[in-house]
mmCIF file of C-alpha atoms and ligand atoms in Angstrom:
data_model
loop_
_atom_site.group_PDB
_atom_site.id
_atom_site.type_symbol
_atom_site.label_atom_id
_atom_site.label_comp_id
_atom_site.label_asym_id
_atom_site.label_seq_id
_atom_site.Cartn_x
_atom_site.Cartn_y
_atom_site.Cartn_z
ATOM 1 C CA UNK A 1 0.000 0.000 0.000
ATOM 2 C CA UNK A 2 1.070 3.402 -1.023
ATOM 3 C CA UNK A 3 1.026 5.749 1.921
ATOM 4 C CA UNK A 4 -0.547 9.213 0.135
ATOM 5 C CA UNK A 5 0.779 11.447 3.038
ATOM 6 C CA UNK A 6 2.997 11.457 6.046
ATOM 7 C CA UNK A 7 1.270 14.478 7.653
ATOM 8 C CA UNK A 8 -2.434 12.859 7.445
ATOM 9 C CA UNK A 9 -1.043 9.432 8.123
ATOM 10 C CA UNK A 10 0.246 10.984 11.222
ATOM 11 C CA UNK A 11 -2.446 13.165 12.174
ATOM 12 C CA UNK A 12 -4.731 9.499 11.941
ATOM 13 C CA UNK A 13 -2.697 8.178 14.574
ATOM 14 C CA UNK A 14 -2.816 10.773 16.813
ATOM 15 C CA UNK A 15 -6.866 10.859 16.482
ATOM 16 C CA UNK A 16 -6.844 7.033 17.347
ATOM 17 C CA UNK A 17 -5.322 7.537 20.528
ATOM 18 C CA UNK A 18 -8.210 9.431 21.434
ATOM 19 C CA UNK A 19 -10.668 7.327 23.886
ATOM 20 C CA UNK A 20 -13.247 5.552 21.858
ATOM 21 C CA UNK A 21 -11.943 6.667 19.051
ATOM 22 C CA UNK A 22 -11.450 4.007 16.451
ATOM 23 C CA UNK A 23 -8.998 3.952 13.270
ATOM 24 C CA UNK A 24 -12.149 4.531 11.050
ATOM 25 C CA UNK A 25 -13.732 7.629 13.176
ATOM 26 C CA UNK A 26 -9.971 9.160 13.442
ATOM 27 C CA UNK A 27 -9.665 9.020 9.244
ATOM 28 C CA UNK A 28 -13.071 10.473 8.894
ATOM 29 C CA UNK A 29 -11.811 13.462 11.536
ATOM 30 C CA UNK A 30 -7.889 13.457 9.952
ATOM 31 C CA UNK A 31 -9.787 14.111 6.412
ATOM 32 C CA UNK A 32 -12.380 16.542 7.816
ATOM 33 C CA UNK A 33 -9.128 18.803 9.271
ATOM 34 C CA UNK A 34 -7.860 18.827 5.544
ATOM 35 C CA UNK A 35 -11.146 20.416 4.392
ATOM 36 C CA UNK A 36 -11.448 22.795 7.069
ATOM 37 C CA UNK A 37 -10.562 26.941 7.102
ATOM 38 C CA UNK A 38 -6.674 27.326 7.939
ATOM 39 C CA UNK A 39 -7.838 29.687 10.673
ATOM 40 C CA UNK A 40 -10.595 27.162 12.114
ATOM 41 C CA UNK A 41 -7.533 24.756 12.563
ATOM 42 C CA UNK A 42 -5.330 26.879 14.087
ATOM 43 C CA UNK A 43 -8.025 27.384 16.271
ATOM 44 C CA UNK A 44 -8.776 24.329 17.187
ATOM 45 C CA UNK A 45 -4.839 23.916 17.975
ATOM 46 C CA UNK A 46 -4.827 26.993 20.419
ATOM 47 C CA UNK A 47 -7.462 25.378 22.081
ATOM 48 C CA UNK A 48 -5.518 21.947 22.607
ATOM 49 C CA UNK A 49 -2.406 23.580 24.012
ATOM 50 C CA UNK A 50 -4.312 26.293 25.940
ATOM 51 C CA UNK A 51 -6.481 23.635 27.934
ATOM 52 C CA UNK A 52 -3.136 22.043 28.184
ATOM 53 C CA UNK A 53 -1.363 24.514 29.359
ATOM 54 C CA UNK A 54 -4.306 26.104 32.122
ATOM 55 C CA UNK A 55 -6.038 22.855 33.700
ATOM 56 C CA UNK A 56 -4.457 21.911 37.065
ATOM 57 C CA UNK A 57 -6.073 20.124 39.556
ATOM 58 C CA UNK A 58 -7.628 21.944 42.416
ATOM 59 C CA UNK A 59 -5.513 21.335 45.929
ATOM 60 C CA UNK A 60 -8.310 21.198 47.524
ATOM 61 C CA UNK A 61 -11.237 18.785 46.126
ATOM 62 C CA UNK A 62 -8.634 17.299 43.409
ATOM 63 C CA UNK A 63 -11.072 18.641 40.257
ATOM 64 C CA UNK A 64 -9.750 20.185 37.211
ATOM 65 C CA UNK A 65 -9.342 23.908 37.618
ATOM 66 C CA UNK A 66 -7.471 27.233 36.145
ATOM 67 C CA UNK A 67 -6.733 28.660 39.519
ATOM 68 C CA UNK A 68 -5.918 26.948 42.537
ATOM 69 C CA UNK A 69 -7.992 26.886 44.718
ATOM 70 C CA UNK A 70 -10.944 26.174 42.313
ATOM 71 C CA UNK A 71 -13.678 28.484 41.858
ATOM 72 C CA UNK A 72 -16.398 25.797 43.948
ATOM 73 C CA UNK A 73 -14.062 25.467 46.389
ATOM 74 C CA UNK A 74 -13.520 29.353 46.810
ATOM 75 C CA UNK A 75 -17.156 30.253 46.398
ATOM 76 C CA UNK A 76 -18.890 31.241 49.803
ATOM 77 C CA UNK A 77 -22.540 30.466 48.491
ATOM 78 C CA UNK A 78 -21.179 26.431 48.626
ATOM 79 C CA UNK A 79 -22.251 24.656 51.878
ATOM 80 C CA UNK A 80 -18.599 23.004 53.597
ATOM 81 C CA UNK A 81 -20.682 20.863 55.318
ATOM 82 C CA UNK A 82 -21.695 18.112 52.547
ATOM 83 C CA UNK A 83 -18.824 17.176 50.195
ATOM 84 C CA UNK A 84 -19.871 15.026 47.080
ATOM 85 C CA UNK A 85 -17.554 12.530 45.948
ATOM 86 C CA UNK A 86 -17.444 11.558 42.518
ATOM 87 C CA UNK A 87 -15.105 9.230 40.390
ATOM 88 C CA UNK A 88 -13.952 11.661 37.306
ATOM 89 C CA UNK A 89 -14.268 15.543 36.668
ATOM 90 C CA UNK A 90 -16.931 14.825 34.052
ATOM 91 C CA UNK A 91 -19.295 13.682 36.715
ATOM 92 C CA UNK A 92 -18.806 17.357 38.543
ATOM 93 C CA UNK A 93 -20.040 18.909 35.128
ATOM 94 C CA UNK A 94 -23.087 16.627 35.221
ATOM 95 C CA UNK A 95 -23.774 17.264 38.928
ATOM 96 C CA UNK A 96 -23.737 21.084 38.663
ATOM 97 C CA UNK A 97 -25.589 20.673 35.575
ATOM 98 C CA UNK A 98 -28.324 19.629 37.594
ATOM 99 C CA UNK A 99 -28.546 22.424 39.766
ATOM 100 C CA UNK A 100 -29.263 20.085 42.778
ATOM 101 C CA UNK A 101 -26.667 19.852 44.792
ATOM 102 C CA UNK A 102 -25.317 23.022 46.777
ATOM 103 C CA UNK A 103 -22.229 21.747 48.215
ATOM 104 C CA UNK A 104 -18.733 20.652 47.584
ATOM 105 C CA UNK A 105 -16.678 18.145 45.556
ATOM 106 C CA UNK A 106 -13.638 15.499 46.033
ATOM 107 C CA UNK A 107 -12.488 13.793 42.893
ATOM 108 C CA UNK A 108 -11.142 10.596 42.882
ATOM 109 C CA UNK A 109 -9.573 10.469 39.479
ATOM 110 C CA UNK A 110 -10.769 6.687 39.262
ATOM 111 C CA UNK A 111 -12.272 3.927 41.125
ATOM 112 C CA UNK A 112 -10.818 1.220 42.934
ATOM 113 C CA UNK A 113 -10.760 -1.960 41.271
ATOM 114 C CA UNK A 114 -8.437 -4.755 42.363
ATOM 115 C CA UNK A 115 -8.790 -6.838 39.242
ATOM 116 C CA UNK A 116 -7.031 -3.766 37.009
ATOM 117 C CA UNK A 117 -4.290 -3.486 40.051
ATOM 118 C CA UNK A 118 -6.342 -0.162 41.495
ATOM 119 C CA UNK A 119 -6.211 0.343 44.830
ATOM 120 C CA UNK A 120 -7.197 2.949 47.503
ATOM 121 C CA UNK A 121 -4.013 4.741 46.527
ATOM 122 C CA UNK A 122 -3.518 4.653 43.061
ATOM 123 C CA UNK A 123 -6.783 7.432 43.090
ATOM 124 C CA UNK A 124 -7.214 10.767 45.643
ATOM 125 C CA UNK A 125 -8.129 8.785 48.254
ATOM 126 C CA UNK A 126 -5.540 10.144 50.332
ATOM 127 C CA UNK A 127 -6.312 13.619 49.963
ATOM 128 C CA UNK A 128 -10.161 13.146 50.386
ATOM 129 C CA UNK A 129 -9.235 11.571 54.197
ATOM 130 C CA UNK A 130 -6.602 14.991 54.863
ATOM 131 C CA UNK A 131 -9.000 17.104 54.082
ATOM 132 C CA UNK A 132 -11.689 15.686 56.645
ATOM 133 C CA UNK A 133 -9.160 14.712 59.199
ATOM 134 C CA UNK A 134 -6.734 17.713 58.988
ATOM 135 C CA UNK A 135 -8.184 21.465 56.771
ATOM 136 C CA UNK A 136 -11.779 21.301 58.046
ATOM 137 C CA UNK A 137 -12.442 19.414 60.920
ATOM 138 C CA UNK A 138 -16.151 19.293 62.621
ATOM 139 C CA UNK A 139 -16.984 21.457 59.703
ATOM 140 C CA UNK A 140 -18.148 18.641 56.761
ATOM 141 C CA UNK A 141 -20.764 16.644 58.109
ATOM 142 C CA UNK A 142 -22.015 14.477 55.238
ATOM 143 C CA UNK A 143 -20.312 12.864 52.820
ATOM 144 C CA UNK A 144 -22.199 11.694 49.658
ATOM 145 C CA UNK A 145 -20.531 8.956 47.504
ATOM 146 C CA UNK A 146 -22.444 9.873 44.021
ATOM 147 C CA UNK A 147 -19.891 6.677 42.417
ATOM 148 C CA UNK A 148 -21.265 4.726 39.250
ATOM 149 C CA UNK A 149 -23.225 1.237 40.608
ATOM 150 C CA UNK A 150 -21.265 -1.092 38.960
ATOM 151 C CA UNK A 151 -18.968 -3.770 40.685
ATOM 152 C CA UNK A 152 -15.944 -1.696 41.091
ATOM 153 C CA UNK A 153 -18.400 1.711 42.394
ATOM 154 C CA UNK A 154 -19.667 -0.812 44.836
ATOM 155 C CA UNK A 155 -16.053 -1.849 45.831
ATOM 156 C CA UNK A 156 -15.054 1.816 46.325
ATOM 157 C CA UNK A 157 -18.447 2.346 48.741
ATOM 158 C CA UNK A 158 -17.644 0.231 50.722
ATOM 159 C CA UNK A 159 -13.987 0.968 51.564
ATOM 160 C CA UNK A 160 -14.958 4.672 51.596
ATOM 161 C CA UNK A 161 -17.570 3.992 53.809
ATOM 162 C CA UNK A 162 -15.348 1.546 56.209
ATOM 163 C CA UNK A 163 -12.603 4.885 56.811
ATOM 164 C CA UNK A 164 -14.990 7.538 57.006
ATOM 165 C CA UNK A 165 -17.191 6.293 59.441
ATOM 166 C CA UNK A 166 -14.961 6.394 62.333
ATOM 167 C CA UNK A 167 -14.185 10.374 61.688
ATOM 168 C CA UNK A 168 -18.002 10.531 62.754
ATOM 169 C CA UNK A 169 -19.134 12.076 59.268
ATOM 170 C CA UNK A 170 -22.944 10.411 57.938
ATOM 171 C CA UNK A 171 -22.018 8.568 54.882
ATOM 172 C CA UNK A 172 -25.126 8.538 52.365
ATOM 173 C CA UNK A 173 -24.973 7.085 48.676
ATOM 174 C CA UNK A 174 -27.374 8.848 45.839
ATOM 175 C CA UNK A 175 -30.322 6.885 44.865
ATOM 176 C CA UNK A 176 -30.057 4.425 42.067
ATOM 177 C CA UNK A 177 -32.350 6.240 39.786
ATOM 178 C CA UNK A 178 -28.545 5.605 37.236
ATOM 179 C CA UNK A 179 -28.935 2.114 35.485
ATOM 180 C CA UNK A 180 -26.571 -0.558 36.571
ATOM 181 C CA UNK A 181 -23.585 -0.134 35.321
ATOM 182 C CA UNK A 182 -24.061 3.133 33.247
ATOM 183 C CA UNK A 183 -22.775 6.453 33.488
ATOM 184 C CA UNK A 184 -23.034 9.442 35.934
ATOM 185 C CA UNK A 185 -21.556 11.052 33.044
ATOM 186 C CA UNK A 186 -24.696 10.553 30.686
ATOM 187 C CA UNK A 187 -27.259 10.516 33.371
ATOM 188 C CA UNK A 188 -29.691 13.242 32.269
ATOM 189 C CA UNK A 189 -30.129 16.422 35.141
ATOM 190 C CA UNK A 190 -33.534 15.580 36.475
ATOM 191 C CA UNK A 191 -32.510 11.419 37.100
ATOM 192 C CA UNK A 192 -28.998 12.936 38.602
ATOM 193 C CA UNK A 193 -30.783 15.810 40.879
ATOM 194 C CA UNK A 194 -33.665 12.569 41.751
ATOM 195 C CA UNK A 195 -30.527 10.323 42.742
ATOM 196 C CA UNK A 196 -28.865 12.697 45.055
ATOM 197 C CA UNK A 197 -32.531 14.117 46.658
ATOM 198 C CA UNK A 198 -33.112 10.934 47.576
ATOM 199 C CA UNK A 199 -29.811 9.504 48.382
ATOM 200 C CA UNK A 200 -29.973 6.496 51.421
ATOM 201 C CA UNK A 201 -27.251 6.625 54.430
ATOM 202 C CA UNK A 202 -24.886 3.528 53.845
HETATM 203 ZN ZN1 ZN B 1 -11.664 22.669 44.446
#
């Protein structure tokens, strides 16, 4: 096979390392680039190195962020007393999408799961417990786990649950109005503000 071009050969491969992004999706993209506006893809560039470049992680709840601390974290309308703890950033985004929930976030930045060789600290578990035992004491009084409900989620409850407990903070889980094993992520706002109204102490 003749290779046509280096550059769009190479700009393929980059596409496919995308997540569920497969070789035939990443040559449809690679050829839509070629027909787009110079100025549209220098755009588009900018905006890959720029997010690069700004997105931290907050040192407080571990979510993505420009400034540190973040700007949920700084604001004073947020209740400290509930913190919501979620697996990925994305899951933030759906939350406040919601309009629900009025108080603050920890992310985990993944889920423990023993089988992939994921334990409690391979994720932000760490900084989730020094934040209750050491920056805030008496202050947070509820923590809700708002983790997916599949095998792994359940895993992660349940240790979560075991080291909290003893700081003498409720523990409460959100509702499983989310189908087994799907997505906070694609949960639409009035299932995700149903699942944390009626969330059930652990
Ligand atoms: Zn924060």
């Amino acid at each position: 096979m003749i290779n046509i071009s280096d550059a769009l050969e190479n700009l393929i491969d980059e596409f496919s390392k995308l997540p569920q992004i497969g070789r035939k999706t990443a040559q449809r993209l690679a050829m839509h680039v070629t027909r787009m506006p110079r100025e549209e893809v220098e755009k588009f560039s900018r905006a890959l190195i720029e997010t690069k470049d700004k997105i931290r992680f907050c040192s407080v709840c571990c979510n993505i962020t420009e400034e540190d601390v973040c700007r949920i974290c700084r604001s004073s309308s947020r209740s400290s007393n509930v913190i919501c703890v979620v697996e990925e950033p994305q899951d933030v985004f759906a939350i406040e999408k919601a309009n629900e929930f009025r108080g603050r976030y920890h992310v985990l930045h993944g889920i423990i799961s023993p089988l992939d060789g994921i334990g409690p600290n391979e994720i932000r578990v760490r900084e989730l417990l020094m934040r209750l035992q050491l920056e805030i004491p008496d202050q947070v009084e509820e923590i809700i786990l708002a983790l997916n409900p599949t095998v792994e989620g359940e895993t992660t409850i349940l240790y979560l649950t075991k080291i909290i407990r003893p700081l003498g903070i409720k523990v409460t889980r959100i509702a499983r109005g989310i189908p087994i094993g799907s997505d906070l992520e694609f949960a639409d706002e009035v299932t995700i503000a149903k699942a944390i109204e009626g969330r059930v102490a652990v």
